[in-house]
mmCIF file of C-alpha atoms in Angstrom:
data_model
loop_
_atom_site.group_PDB
_atom_site.id
_atom_site.type_symbol
_atom_site.label_atom_id
_atom_site.label_comp_id
_atom_site.label_asym_id
_atom_site.label_seq_id
_atom_site.Cartn_x
_atom_site.Cartn_y
_atom_site.Cartn_z
ATOM 1 C CA UNK T 1 -6.271 -37.432 -21.730
ATOM 2 C CA UNK T 2 -8.917 -36.256 -23.940
ATOM 3 C CA UNK T 3 -8.004 -34.168 -26.962
ATOM 4 C CA UNK T 4 -10.737 -32.103 -28.556
ATOM 5 C CA UNK T 5 -10.936 -30.076 -31.602
ATOM 6 C CA UNK T 6 -11.801 -26.391 -31.968
ATOM 7 C CA UNK T 7 -15.356 -27.224 -33.220
ATOM 8 C CA UNK T 8 -15.655 -29.532 -30.071
ATOM 9 C CA UNK T 9 -14.512 -26.285 -27.819
ATOM 10 C CA UNK T 10 -16.672 -24.171 -28.919
ATOM 11 C CA UNK T 11 -19.592 -26.502 -29.228
ATOM 12 C CA UNK T 12 -18.839 -27.097 -25.570
ATOM 13 C CA UNK T 13 -18.663 -23.045 -24.758
ATOM 14 C CA UNK T 14 -21.590 -22.516 -25.792
ATOM 15 C CA UNK T 15 -23.632 -25.126 -24.658
ATOM 16 C CA UNK T 16 -22.006 -23.669 -20.760
ATOM 17 C CA UNK T 17 -22.782 -20.251 -21.481
ATOM 18 C CA UNK T 18 -26.752 -21.354 -22.806
ATOM 19 C CA UNK T 19 -26.906 -22.563 -18.542
ATOM 20 C CA UNK T 20 -26.459 -19.103 -17.241
ATOM 21 C CA UNK T 21 -28.156 -15.344 -17.571
ATOM 22 C CA UNK T 22 -26.616 -12.857 -19.199
ATOM 23 C CA UNK T 23 -24.896 -10.433 -18.189
ATOM 24 C CA UNK T 24 -24.698 -12.473 -14.911
ATOM 25 C CA UNK T 25 -27.439 -11.482 -12.536
ATOM 26 C CA UNK T 26 -24.920 -12.496 -9.572
ATOM 27 C CA UNK T 27 -22.034 -9.843 -11.027
ATOM 28 C CA UNK T 28 -24.776 -7.453 -11.545
ATOM 29 C CA UNK T 29 -25.578 -6.903 -8.115
ATOM 30 C CA UNK T 30 -21.581 -6.993 -6.889
ATOM 31 C CA UNK T 31 -21.400 -3.811 -9.272
ATOM 32 C CA UNK T 32 -24.736 -2.860 -8.030
ATOM 33 C CA UNK T 33 -22.836 -3.391 -4.333
ATOM 34 C CA UNK T 34 -19.518 -1.209 -5.506
ATOM 35 C CA UNK T 35 -21.988 1.652 -6.841
ATOM 36 C CA UNK T 36 -23.752 2.137 -3.849
ATOM 37 C CA UNK T 37 -20.326 1.526 -1.386
ATOM 38 C CA UNK T 38 -18.064 3.700 -3.512
ATOM 39 C CA UNK T 39 -21.484 6.414 -3.444
ATOM 40 C CA UNK T 40 -21.554 5.457 0.164
ATOM 41 C CA UNK T 41 -18.296 5.897 0.816
ATOM 42 C CA UNK T 42 -18.042 9.818 -0.636
ATOM 43 C CA UNK T 43 -21.111 11.078 1.294
ATOM 44 C CA UNK T 44 -19.319 9.818 4.339
ATOM 45 C CA UNK T 45 -16.186 9.917 4.186
ATOM 46 C CA UNK T 46 -15.709 12.129 1.353
ATOM 47 C CA UNK T 47 -12.516 14.298 2.438
ATOM 48 C CA UNK T 48 -10.688 10.847 2.434
ATOM 49 C CA UNK T 49 -11.358 10.324 -0.598
ATOM 50 C CA UNK T 50 -10.630 14.148 -2.031
ATOM 51 C CA UNK T 51 -7.335 13.617 -0.247
ATOM 52 C CA UNK T 52 -6.690 10.488 -1.757
ATOM 53 C CA UNK T 53 -6.898 11.610 -5.452
ATOM 54 C CA UNK T 54 -5.823 14.735 -4.629
ATOM 55 C CA UNK T 55 -2.355 13.128 -3.390
ATOM 56 C CA UNK T 56 -2.383 10.085 -5.158
ATOM 57 C CA UNK T 57 -2.207 12.659 -8.805
ATOM 58 C CA UNK T 58 0.547 14.747 -6.863
ATOM 59 C CA UNK T 59 3.029 11.435 -6.087
ATOM 60 C CA UNK T 60 1.987 10.919 -9.876
ATOM 61 C CA UNK T 61 2.795 14.378 -11.075
ATOM 62 C CA UNK T 62 6.079 13.857 -8.953
ATOM 63 C CA UNK T 63 7.232 11.147 -10.739
ATOM 64 C CA UNK T 64 7.393 12.877 -13.514
ATOM 65 C CA UNK T 65 9.188 15.760 -12.429
ATOM 66 C CA UNK T 66 12.226 13.581 -10.878
ATOM 67 C CA UNK T 67 12.562 13.103 -15.194
ATOM 68 C CA UNK T 68 13.931 16.469 -15.040
ATOM 69 C CA UNK T 69 15.836 17.055 -11.490
ATOM 70 C CA UNK T 70 19.732 17.493 -11.813
ATOM 71 C CA UNK T 71 20.304 13.238 -11.546
ATOM 72 C CA UNK T 72 24.131 13.922 -10.991
ATOM 73 C CA UNK T 73 23.510 14.944 -7.632
ATOM 74 C CA UNK T 74 21.051 11.884 -6.662
ATOM 75 C CA UNK T 75 23.996 8.855 -5.163
ATOM 76 C CA UNK T 76 23.924 5.352 -7.048
ATOM 77 C CA UNK T 77 21.572 4.119 -4.340
ATOM 78 C CA UNK T 78 18.609 6.365 -4.830
ATOM 79 C CA UNK T 79 17.272 5.135 -8.473
ATOM 80 C CA UNK T 80 16.033 1.892 -6.652
ATOM 81 C CA UNK T 81 14.094 4.100 -4.370
ATOM 82 C CA UNK T 82 12.578 6.015 -7.012
ATOM 83 C CA UNK T 83 12.097 2.692 -9.053
ATOM 84 C CA UNK T 84 10.395 1.199 -6.636
ATOM 85 C CA UNK T 85 7.760 4.136 -5.097
ATOM 86 C CA UNK T 86 7.116 4.045 -8.547
ATOM 87 C CA UNK T 87 6.068 0.660 -9.260
ATOM 88 C CA UNK T 88 3.963 0.259 -6.340
ATOM 89 C CA UNK T 89 1.923 3.624 -6.742
ATOM 90 C CA UNK T 90 -0.325 0.961 -9.337
ATOM 91 C CA UNK T 91 -0.465 -1.202 -6.050
ATOM 92 C CA UNK T 92 -2.121 1.932 -4.664
ATOM 93 C CA UNK T 93 -4.941 3.502 -6.584
ATOM 94 C CA UNK T 94 -5.673 -0.343 -6.412
ATOM 95 C CA UNK T 95 -5.840 -0.343 -2.902
ATOM 96 C CA UNK T 96 -7.441 2.707 -2.808
ATOM 97 C CA UNK T 97 -10.134 1.387 -5.316
ATOM 98 C CA UNK T 98 -10.479 -1.864 -3.699
ATOM 99 C CA UNK T 99 -11.682 -1.022 -0.536
ATOM 100 C CA UNK T 100 -14.165 2.435 -1.243
ATOM 101 C CA UNK T 101 -16.093 -0.903 -3.257
ATOM 102 C CA UNK T 102 -16.729 -2.550 -0.542
ATOM 103 C CA UNK T 103 -13.592 -5.053 -0.486
ATOM 104 C CA UNK T 104 -11.344 -4.539 2.968
ATOM 105 C CA UNK T 105 -9.535 -7.269 2.472
ATOM 106 C CA UNK T 106 -7.885 -7.033 -0.947
ATOM 107 C CA UNK T 107 -7.134 -3.508 -0.673
ATOM 108 C CA UNK T 108 -5.644 -4.343 2.718
ATOM 109 C CA UNK T 109 -3.339 -7.232 0.200
ATOM 110 C CA UNK T 110 -2.710 -4.041 -1.930
ATOM 111 C CA UNK T 111 -1.614 -1.743 0.979
ATOM 112 C CA UNK T 112 1.142 -4.577 2.067
ATOM 113 C CA UNK T 113 2.456 -4.047 -1.710
ATOM 114 C CA UNK T 114 2.771 -0.365 -0.601
ATOM 115 C CA UNK T 115 4.327 -1.310 2.932
ATOM 116 C CA UNK T 116 6.770 -3.627 2.072
ATOM 117 C CA UNK T 117 8.271 -1.103 -0.459
ATOM 118 C CA UNK T 118 8.768 1.691 2.653
ATOM 119 C CA UNK T 119 10.185 -0.514 4.165
ATOM 120 C CA UNK T 120 12.476 -1.744 1.385
ATOM 121 C CA UNK T 121 13.418 1.802 0.356
ATOM 122 C CA UNK T 122 13.999 3.182 3.892
ATOM 123 C CA UNK T 123 16.739 -0.412 4.404
ATOM 124 C CA UNK T 124 18.185 1.094 1.084
ATOM 125 C CA UNK T 125 18.777 4.290 2.918
ATOM 126 C CA UNK T 126 20.074 2.498 6.109
ATOM 127 C CA UNK T 127 22.398 0.148 4.299
ATOM 128 C CA UNK T 128 23.166 1.666 0.626
ATOM 129 C CA UNK T 129 25.680 -0.631 -0.278
ATOM 130 C CA UNK T 130 23.321 -3.327 0.215
ATOM 131 C CA UNK T 131 21.226 -1.882 -1.569
ATOM 132 C CA UNK T 132 20.561 -4.820 -4.137
ATOM 133 C CA UNK T 133 19.394 -6.580 -0.976
ATOM 134 C CA UNK T 134 15.665 -5.231 -1.191
ATOM 135 C CA UNK T 135 16.473 -6.875 -4.964
ATOM 136 C CA UNK T 136 17.033 -11.082 -5.443
ATOM 137 C CA UNK T 137 17.465 -13.304 -1.963
ATOM 138 C CA UNK T 138 21.325 -15.040 -3.428
ATOM 139 C CA UNK T 139 23.581 -12.498 -2.246
ATOM 140 C CA UNK T 140 27.673 -13.590 -2.166
ATOM 141 C CA UNK T 141 29.170 -14.571 1.044
ATOM 142 C CA UNK T 142 29.097 -10.970 3.437
ATOM 143 C CA UNK T 143 26.121 -9.430 1.552
ATOM 144 C CA UNK T 144 24.193 -8.180 4.056
ATOM 145 C CA UNK T 145 20.453 -10.057 4.106
ATOM 146 C CA UNK T 146 16.692 -8.077 3.786
ATOM 147 C CA UNK T 147 14.199 -9.684 6.748
ATOM 148 C CA UNK T 148 12.125 -7.825 6.607
ATOM 149 C CA UNK T 149 10.731 -7.945 10.166
ATOM 150 C CA UNK T 150 14.064 -7.832 11.799
ATOM 151 C CA UNK T 151 14.589 -5.155 9.650
ATOM 152 C CA UNK T 152 11.667 -2.837 11.390
ATOM 153 C CA UNK T 153 12.405 -4.447 15.398
ATOM 154 C CA UNK T 154 16.432 -4.229 15.183
ATOM 155 C CA UNK T 155 16.968 -0.624 12.443
ATOM 156 C CA UNK T 156 13.705 1.128 12.674
ATOM 157 C CA UNK T 157 13.421 0.214 15.989
ATOM 158 C CA UNK T 158 9.365 0.691 16.018
ATOM 159 C CA UNK T 159 6.690 -1.561 16.970
ATOM 160 C CA UNK T 160 4.881 -2.158 13.138
ATOM 161 C CA UNK T 161 4.592 -5.645 13.800
ATOM 162 C CA UNK T 162 0.653 -4.391 13.753
ATOM 163 C CA UNK T 163 0.781 -3.076 10.773
ATOM 164 C CA UNK T 164 2.320 -6.599 8.968
ATOM 165 C CA UNK T 165 -0.267 -8.408 10.703
ATOM 166 C CA UNK T 166 -2.688 -6.472 10.031
ATOM 167 C CA UNK T 167 -1.927 -5.981 6.031
ATOM 168 C CA UNK T 168 -1.070 -10.341 5.648
ATOM 169 C CA UNK T 169 -3.974 -11.212 8.037
ATOM 170 C CA UNK T 170 -6.601 -11.601 4.188
ATOM 171 C CA UNK T 171 -3.210 -13.359 2.320
ATOM 172 C CA UNK T 172 -1.361 -16.948 2.420
ATOM 173 C CA UNK T 173 -5.235 -18.126 0.666
ATOM 174 C CA UNK T 174 -6.981 -15.735 3.337
ATOM 175 C CA UNK T 175 -6.142 -18.516 6.273
ATOM 176 C CA UNK T 176 -6.656 -16.962 8.890
ATOM 177 C CA UNK T 177 -10.553 -15.576 8.698
ATOM 178 C CA UNK T 178 -11.188 -19.252 6.823
ATOM 179 C CA UNK T 179 -9.736 -20.078 10.268
ATOM 180 C CA UNK T 180 -11.955 -17.605 12.357
ATOM 181 C CA UNK T 181 -15.133 -18.878 9.812
ATOM 182 C CA UNK T 182 -14.132 -22.434 11.522
ATOM 183 C CA UNK T 183 -13.600 -21.844 15.499
ATOM 184 C CA UNK T 184 -17.342 -19.500 15.264
ATOM 185 C CA UNK T 185 -18.851 -23.037 13.864
ATOM 186 C CA UNK T 186 -17.172 -25.519 16.116
ATOM 187 C CA UNK T 187 -18.461 -23.255 19.512
ATOM 188 C CA UNK T 188 -21.841 -22.756 17.704
ATOM 189 C CA UNK T 189 -22.856 -23.982 15.175
ATOM 190 C CA UNK T 190 -24.830 -23.274 12.189
ATOM 191 C CA UNK T 191 -26.191 -20.676 12.331
ATOM 192 C CA UNK T 192 -26.489 -19.507 8.515
ATOM 193 C CA UNK T 193 -26.326 -21.158 5.467
ATOM 194 C CA UNK T 194 -22.415 -20.215 3.215
ATOM 195 C CA UNK T 195 -22.385 -17.517 0.970
ATOM 196 C CA UNK T 196 -20.453 -15.848 -0.988
ATOM 197 C CA UNK T 197 -21.407 -11.967 0.727
ATOM 198 C CA UNK T 198 -20.435 -8.490 0.442
ATOM 199 C CA UNK T 199 -21.999 -6.013 3.021
ATOM 200 C CA UNK T 200 -20.868 -2.209 4.507
ATOM 201 C CA UNK T 201 -18.931 -2.512 7.963
ATOM 202 C CA UNK T 202 -17.776 1.069 8.906
ATOM 203 C CA UNK T 203 -14.635 -0.444 11.159
ATOM 204 C CA UNK T 204 -12.694 -2.755 8.908
ATOM 205 C CA UNK T 205 -13.586 0.640 6.264
ATOM 206 C CA UNK T 206 -12.079 2.945 8.763
ATOM 207 C CA UNK T 207 -9.229 0.287 8.807
ATOM 208 C CA UNK T 208 -8.710 0.811 5.570
ATOM 209 C CA UNK T 209 -8.134 4.177 5.367
ATOM 210 C CA UNK T 210 -5.761 4.785 7.908
ATOM 211 C CA UNK T 211 -3.402 1.756 6.537
ATOM 212 C CA UNK T 212 -4.279 3.936 3.432
ATOM 213 C CA UNK T 213 -3.398 7.119 4.647
ATOM 214 C CA UNK T 214 -0.043 5.489 6.326
ATOM 215 C CA UNK T 215 0.996 4.936 3.610
ATOM 216 C CA UNK T 216 0.579 7.778 1.372
ATOM 217 C CA UNK T 217 1.925 10.228 4.160
ATOM 218 C CA UNK T 218 5.492 7.495 4.081
ATOM 219 C CA UNK T 219 5.378 7.618 -0.142
ATOM 220 C CA UNK T 220 4.793 12.434 0.263
ATOM 221 C CA UNK T 221 7.724 11.740 2.922
ATOM 222 C CA UNK T 222 10.289 10.092 1.238
ATOM 223 C CA UNK T 223 9.898 12.847 -2.658
ATOM 224 C CA UNK T 224 10.332 15.115 0.230
ATOM 225 C CA UNK T 225 13.553 14.153 2.501
ATOM 226 C CA UNK T 226 15.390 12.727 -0.274
ATOM 227 C CA UNK T 227 14.040 13.057 -3.795
ATOM 228 C CA UNK T 228 12.680 16.710 -3.894
ATOM 229 C CA UNK T 229 15.044 18.111 -1.120
ATOM 230 C CA UNK T 230 18.173 17.784 -2.403
ATOM 231 C CA UNK T 231 17.190 18.785 -5.756
ATOM 232 C CA UNK T 232 14.676 21.821 -4.176
ATOM 233 C CA UNK T 233 16.110 24.140 -6.922
ATOM 234 C CA UNK T 234 15.584 21.979 -10.623
ATOM 235 C CA UNK T 235 11.667 21.498 -9.393
ATOM 236 C CA UNK T 236 8.862 23.522 -10.067
ATOM 237 C CA UNK T 237 7.669 26.656 -6.882
ATOM 238 C CA UNK T 238 3.935 25.484 -7.877
ATOM 239 C CA UNK T 239 4.477 21.749 -6.735
ATOM 240 C CA UNK T 240 7.183 22.054 -3.934
ATOM 241 C CA UNK T 241 4.048 23.831 -2.360
ATOM 242 C CA UNK T 242 1.879 20.825 -3.194
ATOM 243 C CA UNK T 243 4.511 18.425 -1.607
ATOM 244 C CA UNK T 244 4.810 20.994 1.310
ATOM 245 C CA UNK T 245 0.670 21.070 2.336
ATOM 246 C CA UNK T 246 0.003 17.731 1.323
ATOM 247 C CA UNK T 247 2.639 15.805 4.072
ATOM 248 C CA UNK T 248 1.533 18.809 6.085
ATOM 249 C CA UNK T 249 -2.558 17.646 6.159
ATOM 250 C CA UNK T 250 -1.349 12.957 5.901
ATOM 251 C CA UNK T 251 0.400 14.252 9.077
ATOM 252 C CA UNK T 252 -1.663 15.631 10.722
ATOM 253 C CA UNK T 253 -4.476 13.195 10.092
ATOM 254 C CA UNK T 254 -1.776 10.370 10.775
ATOM 255 C CA UNK T 255 -0.557 12.215 14.381
ATOM 256 C CA UNK T 256 -4.437 13.183 14.830
ATOM 257 C CA UNK T 257 -6.654 9.152 14.393
ATOM 258 C CA UNK T 258 -8.113 7.662 16.518
ATOM 259 C CA UNK T 259 -6.608 4.722 16.497
ATOM 260 C CA UNK T 260 -3.322 5.888 18.951
ATOM 261 C CA UNK T 261 -0.831 2.466 17.207
ATOM 262 C CA UNK T 262 -1.301 4.028 13.920
ATOM 263 C CA UNK T 263 -1.447 8.091 16.230
ATOM 264 C CA UNK T 264 2.379 6.860 16.843
ATOM 265 C CA UNK T 265 3.918 6.357 13.924
ATOM 266 C CA UNK T 266 3.703 10.278 13.689
ATOM 267 C CA UNK T 267 6.421 10.718 16.018
ATOM 268 C CA UNK T 268 8.146 7.235 14.771
ATOM 269 C CA UNK T 269 8.631 8.201 11.040
ATOM 270 C CA UNK T 270 10.036 11.622 11.798
ATOM 271 C CA UNK T 271 12.347 9.850 14.492
ATOM 272 C CA UNK T 272 13.260 7.373 11.014
ATOM 273 C CA UNK T 273 13.953 9.967 8.957
ATOM 274 C CA UNK T 274 16.927 11.359 11.051
ATOM 275 C CA UNK T 275 18.291 8.217 11.695
ATOM 276 C CA UNK T 276 18.119 7.908 7.585
ATOM 277 C CA UNK T 277 19.947 11.432 7.429
ATOM 278 C CA UNK T 278 22.627 10.689 10.182
ATOM 279 C CA UNK T 279 23.350 6.978 8.164
ATOM 280 C CA UNK T 280 23.249 8.541 4.691
ATOM 281 C CA UNK T 281 25.340 12.110 5.767
ATOM 282 C CA UNK T 282 28.133 8.705 7.326
ATOM 283 C CA UNK T 283 27.692 6.826 4.409
ATOM 284 C CA UNK T 284 28.868 9.037 2.039
ATOM 285 C CA UNK T 285 31.328 11.231 4.031
#
């Protein structure tokens, strides 16, 4: 190993930077693309961006409002649910921002964290005495373990494999995309130079919008059913009206989505909350 002093490192840094433009022409082009994509998304899908911004602000306000609700009326297991939602608002906003900027893959990767948080919230309501299972891997013998896919299939009884496959497609080093490109190269040979590229794809953008709307609606339902209704009188009436109206709008968007698999999730989520009500009632009895 060759050790260098601070002067040598500084000299190398200067030499490195002398070999590039400042600011970077490539990075400037990327900024230009993201600005154009945001503008295009805003003009062609203005409703999507406006609805999201409205809903996200509402979710942030709801998290803060919970500080002033009578927490003694919440069961013990409600606290980790609140923190799961709060701690995944960042990925939710970042996923939206990446999507409207033209980075669809990155948006879906971030939405995966939000989806997993939602499923963990549902698991806690199904198995309140085992809520630790969504937070730590090593549990004492006899404690229920959390497995996302098994829980979705066996307990929620919904066919959401298409959601998890979509969200997982671009994780793990983007292996799936790499495999597809290698298969295309094997079948058709190299037809274009290998290069980093950015492009607008309306179908893929629509897919990320569907996913974003699905996650936002689930968040709104959790707040409405689990966090607000039990202590409704402690919330500002305007905030309650906003939540009610916004939940209805996003629910309608899910129900009317041209993609039938996403549209079917509307009734499935309603059924999940019916099951949660039964589970939590029997637990507290």
